[in-house]
Tab-separated table of C-alpha atoms and ligand atoms in Angstrom:
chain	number	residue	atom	x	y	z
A	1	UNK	CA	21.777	-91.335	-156.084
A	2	UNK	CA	24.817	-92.372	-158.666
A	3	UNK	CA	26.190	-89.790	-160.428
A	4	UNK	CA	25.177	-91.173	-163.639
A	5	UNK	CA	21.667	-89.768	-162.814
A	6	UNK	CA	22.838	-86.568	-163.857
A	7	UNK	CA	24.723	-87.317	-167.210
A	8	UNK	CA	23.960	-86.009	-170.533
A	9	UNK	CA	24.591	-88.633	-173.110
A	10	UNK	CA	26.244	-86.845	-175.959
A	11	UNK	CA	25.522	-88.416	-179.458
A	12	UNK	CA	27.296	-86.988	-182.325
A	13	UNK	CA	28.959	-88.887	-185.183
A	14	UNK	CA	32.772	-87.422	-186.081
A	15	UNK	CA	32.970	-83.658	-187.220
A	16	UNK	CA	29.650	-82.326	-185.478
A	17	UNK	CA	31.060	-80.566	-182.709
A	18	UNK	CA	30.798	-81.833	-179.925
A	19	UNK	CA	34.591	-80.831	-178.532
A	20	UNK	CA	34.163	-77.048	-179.407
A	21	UNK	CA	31.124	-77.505	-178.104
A	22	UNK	CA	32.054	-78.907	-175.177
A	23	UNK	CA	35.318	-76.479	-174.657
A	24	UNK	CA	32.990	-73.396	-175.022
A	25	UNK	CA	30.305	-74.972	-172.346
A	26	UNK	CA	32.850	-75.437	-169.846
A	27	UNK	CA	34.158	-72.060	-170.596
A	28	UNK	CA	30.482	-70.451	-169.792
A	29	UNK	CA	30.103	-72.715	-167.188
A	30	UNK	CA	33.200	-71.449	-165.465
A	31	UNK	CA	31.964	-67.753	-166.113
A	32	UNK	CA	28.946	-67.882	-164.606
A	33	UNK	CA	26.601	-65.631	-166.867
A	34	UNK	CA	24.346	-68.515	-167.755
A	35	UNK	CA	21.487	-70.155	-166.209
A	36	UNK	CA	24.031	-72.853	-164.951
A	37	UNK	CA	27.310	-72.526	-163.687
A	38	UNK	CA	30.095	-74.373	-162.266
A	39	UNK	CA	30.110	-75.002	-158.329
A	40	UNK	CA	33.128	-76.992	-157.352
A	41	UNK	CA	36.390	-78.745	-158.991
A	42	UNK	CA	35.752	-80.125	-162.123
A	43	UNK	CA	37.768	-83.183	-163.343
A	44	UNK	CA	38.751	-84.823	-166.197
A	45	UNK	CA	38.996	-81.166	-168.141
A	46	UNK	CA	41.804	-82.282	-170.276
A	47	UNK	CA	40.333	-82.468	-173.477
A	48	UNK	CA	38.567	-79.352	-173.488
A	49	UNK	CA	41.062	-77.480	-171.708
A	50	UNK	CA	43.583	-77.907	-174.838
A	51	UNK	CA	40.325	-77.136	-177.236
A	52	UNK	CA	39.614	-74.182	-174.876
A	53	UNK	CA	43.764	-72.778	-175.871
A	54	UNK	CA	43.112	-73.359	-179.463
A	55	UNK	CA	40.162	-70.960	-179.164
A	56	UNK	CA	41.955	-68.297	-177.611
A	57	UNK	CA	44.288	-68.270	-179.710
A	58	UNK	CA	41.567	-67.977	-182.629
A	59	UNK	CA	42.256	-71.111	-184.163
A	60	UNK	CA	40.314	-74.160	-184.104
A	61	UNK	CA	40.786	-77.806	-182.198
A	62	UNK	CA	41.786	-81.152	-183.486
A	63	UNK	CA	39.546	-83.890	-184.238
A	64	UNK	CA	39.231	-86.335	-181.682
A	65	UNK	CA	41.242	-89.209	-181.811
A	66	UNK	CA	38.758	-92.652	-182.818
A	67	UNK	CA	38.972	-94.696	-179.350
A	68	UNK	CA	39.297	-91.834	-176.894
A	69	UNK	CA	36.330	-91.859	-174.666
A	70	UNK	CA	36.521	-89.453	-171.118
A	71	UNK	CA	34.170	-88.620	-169.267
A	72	UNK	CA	34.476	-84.862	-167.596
A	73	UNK	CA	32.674	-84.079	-163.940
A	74	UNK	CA	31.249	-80.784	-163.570
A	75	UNK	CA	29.188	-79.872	-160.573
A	76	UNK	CA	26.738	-77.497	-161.545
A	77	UNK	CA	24.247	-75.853	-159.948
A	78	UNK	CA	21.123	-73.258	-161.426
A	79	UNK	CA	20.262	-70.045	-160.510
A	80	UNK	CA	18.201	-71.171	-157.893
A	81	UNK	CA	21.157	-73.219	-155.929
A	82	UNK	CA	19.889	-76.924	-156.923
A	83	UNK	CA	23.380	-78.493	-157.835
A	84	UNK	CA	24.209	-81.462	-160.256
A	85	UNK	CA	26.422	-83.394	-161.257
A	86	UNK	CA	26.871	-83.447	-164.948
A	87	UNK	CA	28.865	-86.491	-166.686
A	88	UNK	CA	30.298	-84.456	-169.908
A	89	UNK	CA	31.885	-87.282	-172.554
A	90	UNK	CA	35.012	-86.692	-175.264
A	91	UNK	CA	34.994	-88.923	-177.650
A	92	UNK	CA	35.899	-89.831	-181.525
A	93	UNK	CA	32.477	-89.835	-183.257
A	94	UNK	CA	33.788	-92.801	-185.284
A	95	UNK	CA	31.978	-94.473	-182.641
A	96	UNK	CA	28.925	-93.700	-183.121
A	97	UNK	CA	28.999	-94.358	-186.635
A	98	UNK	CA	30.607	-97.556	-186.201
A	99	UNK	CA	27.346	-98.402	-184.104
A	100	UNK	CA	25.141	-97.678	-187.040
A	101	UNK	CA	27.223	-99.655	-189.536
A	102	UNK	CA	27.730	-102.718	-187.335
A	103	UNK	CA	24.734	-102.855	-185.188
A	104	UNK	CA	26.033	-103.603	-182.183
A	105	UNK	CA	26.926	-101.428	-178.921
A	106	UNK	CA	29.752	-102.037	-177.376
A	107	UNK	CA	29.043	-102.457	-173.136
A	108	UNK	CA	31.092	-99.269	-172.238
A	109	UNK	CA	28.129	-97.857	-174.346
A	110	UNK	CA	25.245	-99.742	-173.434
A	111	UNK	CA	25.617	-99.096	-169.936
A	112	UNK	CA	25.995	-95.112	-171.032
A	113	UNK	CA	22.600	-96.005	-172.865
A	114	UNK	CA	21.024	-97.160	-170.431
A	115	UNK	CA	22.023	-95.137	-167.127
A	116	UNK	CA	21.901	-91.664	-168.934
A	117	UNK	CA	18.282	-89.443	-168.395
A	118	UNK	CA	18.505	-87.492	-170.837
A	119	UNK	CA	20.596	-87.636	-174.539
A	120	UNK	CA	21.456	-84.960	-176.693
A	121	UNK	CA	21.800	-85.767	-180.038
A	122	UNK	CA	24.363	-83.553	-182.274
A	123	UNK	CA	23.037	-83.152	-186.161
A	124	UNK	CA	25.237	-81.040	-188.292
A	125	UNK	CA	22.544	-80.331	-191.253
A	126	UNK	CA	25.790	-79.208	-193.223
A	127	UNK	CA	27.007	-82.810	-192.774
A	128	UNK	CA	23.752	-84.320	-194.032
A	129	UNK	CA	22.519	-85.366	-197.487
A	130	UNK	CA	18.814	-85.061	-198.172
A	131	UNK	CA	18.770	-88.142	-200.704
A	132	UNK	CA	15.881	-89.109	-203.160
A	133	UNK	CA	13.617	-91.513	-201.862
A	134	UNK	CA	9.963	-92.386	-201.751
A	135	UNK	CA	9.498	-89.744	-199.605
A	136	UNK	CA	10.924	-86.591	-201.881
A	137	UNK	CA	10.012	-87.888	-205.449
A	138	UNK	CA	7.610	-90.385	-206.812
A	139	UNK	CA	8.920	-93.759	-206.620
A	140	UNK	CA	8.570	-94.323	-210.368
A	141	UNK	CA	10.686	-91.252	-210.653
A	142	UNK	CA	13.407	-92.981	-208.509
A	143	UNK	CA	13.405	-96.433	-209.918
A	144	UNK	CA	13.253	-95.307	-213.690
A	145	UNK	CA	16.515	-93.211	-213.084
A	146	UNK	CA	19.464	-95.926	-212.288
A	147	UNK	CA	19.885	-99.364	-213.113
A	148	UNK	CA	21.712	-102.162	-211.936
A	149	UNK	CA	24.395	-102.792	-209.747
A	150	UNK	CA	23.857	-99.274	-207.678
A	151	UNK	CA	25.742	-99.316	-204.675
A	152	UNK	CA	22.723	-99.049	-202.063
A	153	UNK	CA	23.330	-96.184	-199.384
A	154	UNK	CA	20.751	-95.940	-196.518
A	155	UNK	CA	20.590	-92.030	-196.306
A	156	UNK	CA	21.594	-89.681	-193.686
A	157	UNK	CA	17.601	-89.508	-192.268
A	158	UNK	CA	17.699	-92.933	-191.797
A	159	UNK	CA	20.661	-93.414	-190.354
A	160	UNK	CA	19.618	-91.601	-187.627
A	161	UNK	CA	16.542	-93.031	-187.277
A	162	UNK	CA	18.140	-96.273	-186.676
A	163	UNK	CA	21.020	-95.400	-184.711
A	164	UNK	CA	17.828	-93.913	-182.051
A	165	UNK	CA	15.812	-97.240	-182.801
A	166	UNK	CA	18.829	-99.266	-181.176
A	167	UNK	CA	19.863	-97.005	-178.577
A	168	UNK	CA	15.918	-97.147	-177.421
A	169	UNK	CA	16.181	-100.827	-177.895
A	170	UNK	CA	18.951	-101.651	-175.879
A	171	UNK	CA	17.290	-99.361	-173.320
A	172	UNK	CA	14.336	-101.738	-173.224
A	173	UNK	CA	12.011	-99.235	-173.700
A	174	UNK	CA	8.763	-101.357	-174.889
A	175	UNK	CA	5.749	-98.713	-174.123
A	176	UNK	CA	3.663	-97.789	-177.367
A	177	UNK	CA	3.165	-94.462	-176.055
A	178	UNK	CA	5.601	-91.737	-176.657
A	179	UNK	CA	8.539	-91.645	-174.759
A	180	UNK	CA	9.262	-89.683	-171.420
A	181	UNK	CA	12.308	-90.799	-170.509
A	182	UNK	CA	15.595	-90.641	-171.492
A	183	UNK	CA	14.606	-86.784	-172.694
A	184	UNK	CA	15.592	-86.040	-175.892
A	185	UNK	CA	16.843	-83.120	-177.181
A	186	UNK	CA	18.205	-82.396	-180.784
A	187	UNK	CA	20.706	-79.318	-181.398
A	188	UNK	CA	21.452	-78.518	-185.171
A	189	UNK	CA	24.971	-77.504	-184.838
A	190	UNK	CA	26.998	-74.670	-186.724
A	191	UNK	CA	23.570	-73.058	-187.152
A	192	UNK	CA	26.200	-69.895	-188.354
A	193	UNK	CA	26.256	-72.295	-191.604
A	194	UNK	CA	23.104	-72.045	-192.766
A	195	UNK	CA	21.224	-69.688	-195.276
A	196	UNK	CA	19.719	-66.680	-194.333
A	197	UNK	CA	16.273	-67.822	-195.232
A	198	UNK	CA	16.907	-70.445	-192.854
A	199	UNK	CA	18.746	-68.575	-189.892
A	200	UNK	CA	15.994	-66.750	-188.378
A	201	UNK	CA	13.477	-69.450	-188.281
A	202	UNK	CA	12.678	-71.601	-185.122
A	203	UNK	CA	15.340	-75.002	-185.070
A	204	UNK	CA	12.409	-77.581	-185.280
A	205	UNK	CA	10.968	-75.916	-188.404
A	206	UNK	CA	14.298	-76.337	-190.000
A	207	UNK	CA	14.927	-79.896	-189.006
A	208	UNK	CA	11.557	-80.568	-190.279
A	209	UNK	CA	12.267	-79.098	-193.798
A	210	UNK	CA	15.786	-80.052	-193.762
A	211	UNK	CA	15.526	-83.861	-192.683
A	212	UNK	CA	11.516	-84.409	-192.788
A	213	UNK	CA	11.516	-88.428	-191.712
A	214	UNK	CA	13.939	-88.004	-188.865
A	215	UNK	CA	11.455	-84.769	-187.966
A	216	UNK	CA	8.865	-87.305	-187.834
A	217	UNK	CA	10.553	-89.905	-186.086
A	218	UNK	CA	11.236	-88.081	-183.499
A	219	UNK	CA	8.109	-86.097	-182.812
A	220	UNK	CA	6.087	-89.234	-183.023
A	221	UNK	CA	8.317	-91.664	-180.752
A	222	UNK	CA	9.121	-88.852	-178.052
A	223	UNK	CA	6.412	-86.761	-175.755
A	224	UNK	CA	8.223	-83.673	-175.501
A	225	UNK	CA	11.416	-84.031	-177.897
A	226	UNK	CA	13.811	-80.204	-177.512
A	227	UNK	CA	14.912	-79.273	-180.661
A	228	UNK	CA	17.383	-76.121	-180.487
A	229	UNK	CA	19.981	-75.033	-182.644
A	230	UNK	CA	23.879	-74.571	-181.670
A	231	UNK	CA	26.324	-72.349	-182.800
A	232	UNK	CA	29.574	-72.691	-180.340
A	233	UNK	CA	31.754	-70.641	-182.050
A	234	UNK	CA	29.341	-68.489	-183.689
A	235	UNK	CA	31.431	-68.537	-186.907
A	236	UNK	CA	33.785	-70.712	-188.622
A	237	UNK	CA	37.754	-70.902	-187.828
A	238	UNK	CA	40.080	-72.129	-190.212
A	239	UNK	CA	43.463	-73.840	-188.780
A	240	UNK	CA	45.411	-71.381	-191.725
A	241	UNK	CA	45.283	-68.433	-189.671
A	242	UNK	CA	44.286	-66.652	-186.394
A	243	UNK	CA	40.494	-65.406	-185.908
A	244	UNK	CA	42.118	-61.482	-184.450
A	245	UNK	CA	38.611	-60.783	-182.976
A	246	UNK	CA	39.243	-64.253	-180.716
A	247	UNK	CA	42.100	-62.952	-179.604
A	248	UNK	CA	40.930	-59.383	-178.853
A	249	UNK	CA	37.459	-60.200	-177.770
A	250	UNK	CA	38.439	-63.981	-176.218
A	251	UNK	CA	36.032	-67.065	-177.359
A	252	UNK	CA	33.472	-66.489	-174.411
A	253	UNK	CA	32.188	-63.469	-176.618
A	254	UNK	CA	31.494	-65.496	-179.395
A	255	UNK	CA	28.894	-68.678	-179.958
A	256	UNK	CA	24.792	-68.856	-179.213
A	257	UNK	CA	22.109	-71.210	-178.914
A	258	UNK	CA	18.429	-70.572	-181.242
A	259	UNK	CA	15.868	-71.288	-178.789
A	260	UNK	CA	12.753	-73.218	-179.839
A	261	UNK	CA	11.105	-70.059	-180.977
A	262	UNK	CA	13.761	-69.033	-183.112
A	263	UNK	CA	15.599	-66.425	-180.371
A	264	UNK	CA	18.993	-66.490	-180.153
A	265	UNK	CA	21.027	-66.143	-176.730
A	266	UNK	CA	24.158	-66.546	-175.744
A	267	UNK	CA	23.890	-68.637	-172.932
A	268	UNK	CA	25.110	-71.972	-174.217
A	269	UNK	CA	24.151	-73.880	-170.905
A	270	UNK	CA	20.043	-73.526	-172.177
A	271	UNK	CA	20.066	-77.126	-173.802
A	272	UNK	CA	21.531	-78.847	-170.867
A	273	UNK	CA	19.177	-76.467	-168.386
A	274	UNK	CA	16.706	-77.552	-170.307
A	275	UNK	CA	17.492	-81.515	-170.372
A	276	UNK	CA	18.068	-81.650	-166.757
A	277	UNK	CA	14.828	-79.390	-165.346
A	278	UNK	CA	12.857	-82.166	-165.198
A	279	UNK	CA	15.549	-84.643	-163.724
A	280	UNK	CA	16.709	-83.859	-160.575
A	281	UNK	CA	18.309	-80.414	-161.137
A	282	UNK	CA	14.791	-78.734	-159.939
A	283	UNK	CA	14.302	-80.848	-157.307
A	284	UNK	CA	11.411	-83.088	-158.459
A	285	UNK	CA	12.602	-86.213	-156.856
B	1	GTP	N1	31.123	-72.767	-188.536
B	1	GTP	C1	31.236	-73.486	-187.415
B	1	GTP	N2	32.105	-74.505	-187.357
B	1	GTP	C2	32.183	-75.195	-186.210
B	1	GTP	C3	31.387	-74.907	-185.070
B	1	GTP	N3	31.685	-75.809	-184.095
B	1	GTP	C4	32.633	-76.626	-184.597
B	1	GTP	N4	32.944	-76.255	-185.868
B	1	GTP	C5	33.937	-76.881	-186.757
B	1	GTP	O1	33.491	-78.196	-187.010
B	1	GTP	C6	34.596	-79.093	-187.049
B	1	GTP	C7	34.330	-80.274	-186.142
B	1	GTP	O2	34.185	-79.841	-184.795
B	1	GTP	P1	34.595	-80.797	-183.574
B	1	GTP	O3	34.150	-80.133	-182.325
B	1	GTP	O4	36.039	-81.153	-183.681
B	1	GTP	O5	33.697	-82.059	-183.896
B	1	GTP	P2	33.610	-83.422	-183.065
B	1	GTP	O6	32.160	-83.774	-183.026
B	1	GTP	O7	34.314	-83.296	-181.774
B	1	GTP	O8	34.330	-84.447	-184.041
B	1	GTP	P3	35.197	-85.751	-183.655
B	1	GTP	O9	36.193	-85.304	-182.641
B	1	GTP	O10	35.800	-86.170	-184.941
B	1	GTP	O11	34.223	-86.742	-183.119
B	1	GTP	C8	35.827	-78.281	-186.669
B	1	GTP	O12	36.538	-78.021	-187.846
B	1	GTP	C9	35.292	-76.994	-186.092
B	1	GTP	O13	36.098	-75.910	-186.427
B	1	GTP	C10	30.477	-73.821	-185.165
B	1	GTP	O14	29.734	-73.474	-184.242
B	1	GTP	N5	30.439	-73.143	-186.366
B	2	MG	MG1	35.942	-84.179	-180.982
């Protein structure tokens, strides 16, 4: 078995966050309060290790730089002993976007495609734009507004809907019946940012209001498609000054994931338990 079976492909275009995310994970992992912890050396920690000092010192990390790509190793095992590998990636989410412009997938990526079991795709609904289109307003509505010469953006929604058609395409994945594999699982990041009408409700209602068509995408093309919502650092830092109750308290005390019914805990390992239980983390193969 390659290790690869065991890797989480992170997708998240620039400004997401997947590095806090990543530097809090590692930080729980290391813990050991959460459904999965770390058992053995970890490599590669670099990048979250300097992300994991910003935090303590209550400020936030840098953006990643464009080409970095590193992959971290972190054995993990669950609280019934099964052990993994997990393949955790780094990387400047220019990337991804650079994907969706140019349509094509560089091999480094391909073969990440590919090889990976289960992805996890990063949406920060903050970050999005709910555009008019046929599917918000009448299209007379739309057409009648602007004339000529608009500059023609393919919205947020769609976006992602293509960026997923490709990476299932290069995956070769030609069945008309929903997909089981590679899982999918969406997290709505900096969930701390949204409304309060909003905060309390379960994640997939709120990607379905929020981004309806990629809702529907996904829930049609996938069997069992985990939507959960993400906060890492369970509030927003600002670079200007020092978060004091990070320092006091330390980061660990601070970030949660909304479970598909809308509970929040503050175990941020649940979305990769969750990929990985029906890989090989509970022993099915
Ligand atoms: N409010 C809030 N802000 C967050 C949270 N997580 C990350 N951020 C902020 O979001 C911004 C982007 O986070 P990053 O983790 O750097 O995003 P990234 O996906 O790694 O971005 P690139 O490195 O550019 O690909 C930073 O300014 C963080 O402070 C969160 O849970 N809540
Ligand atoms: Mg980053």
């Amino acid at each position: 078995m390659g290790l690869s079976d065991n890797s989480i492909l992170l997708i998240g275009e620039s400004g997401v966050g997947k590095t806090h995310y990543g530097a809090q994970l590692l930080n729980r992992l290391m813990n050991g309060s959460g459904k999965l912890r770390m058992d053995g050396a970890a490599t590669n920690l670099e990048p979250f290790q300097s992300a994991m000092g910003r935090l303590n010192e209550g400020l936030p990390a840098d953006h990643t730089p464009t080409t970095t790509y590193v992959d971290s190793l972190w054995p993990i095992s669950d609280e019934y002993g099964h052990k993994a590998e997990l393949v955790w990636p780094d990387y400047g989410g220019e990337q991804i976007k650079a994907m969706s412009s140019t349509r094509r997938i560089p091999a480094a990526w391909r073969d990440r495609v590919v090889a990976s079991p289960g992805w996890l795709l990063l949406v920060r609904l903050q970050q999005t734009r709910m555009n008019e289109d046929m599917f918000s307003r009448p299209l007379s509505d739309i057409t009648g507004a602007s004339t000529d010469n608009r500059e023609v953006q393919v919205s947020d929604q769609a976006r992602l809907i293509e960026l997923l058609q490709m990476l299932i395409y290069v995956r070769n994945e030609v069945s008309t019946k929903p997909l089981v594999s590679p899982r999918l699982g969406v997290l709505l990041s900096c969930w701390d940012e949204l409304g309060a009408d909003e905060f309390e409700r379960p994640p997939a209602q709120v990607l379905e209001r929020r981004l309806p068509m990629f809702s529907n995408f996904i829930q049609s093309n996938w069997a069992d498609p985990m939507v959960m919502g993400l906060s890492a650092l369970g509030r927003a830092l600002t670079p200007d000054g020092s978060d004091m109750d990070y320092i006091a308290q330390g980061p660990e005390h601070f970030g949660y994931v909304v479970l598909p019914d809308g509970q929040h805990t503050s175990d941020l390992t649940r979305p990769i338990q969750y990929l990985l239980t029906a890989g090989t983390l509970n022993g099915a193969r």
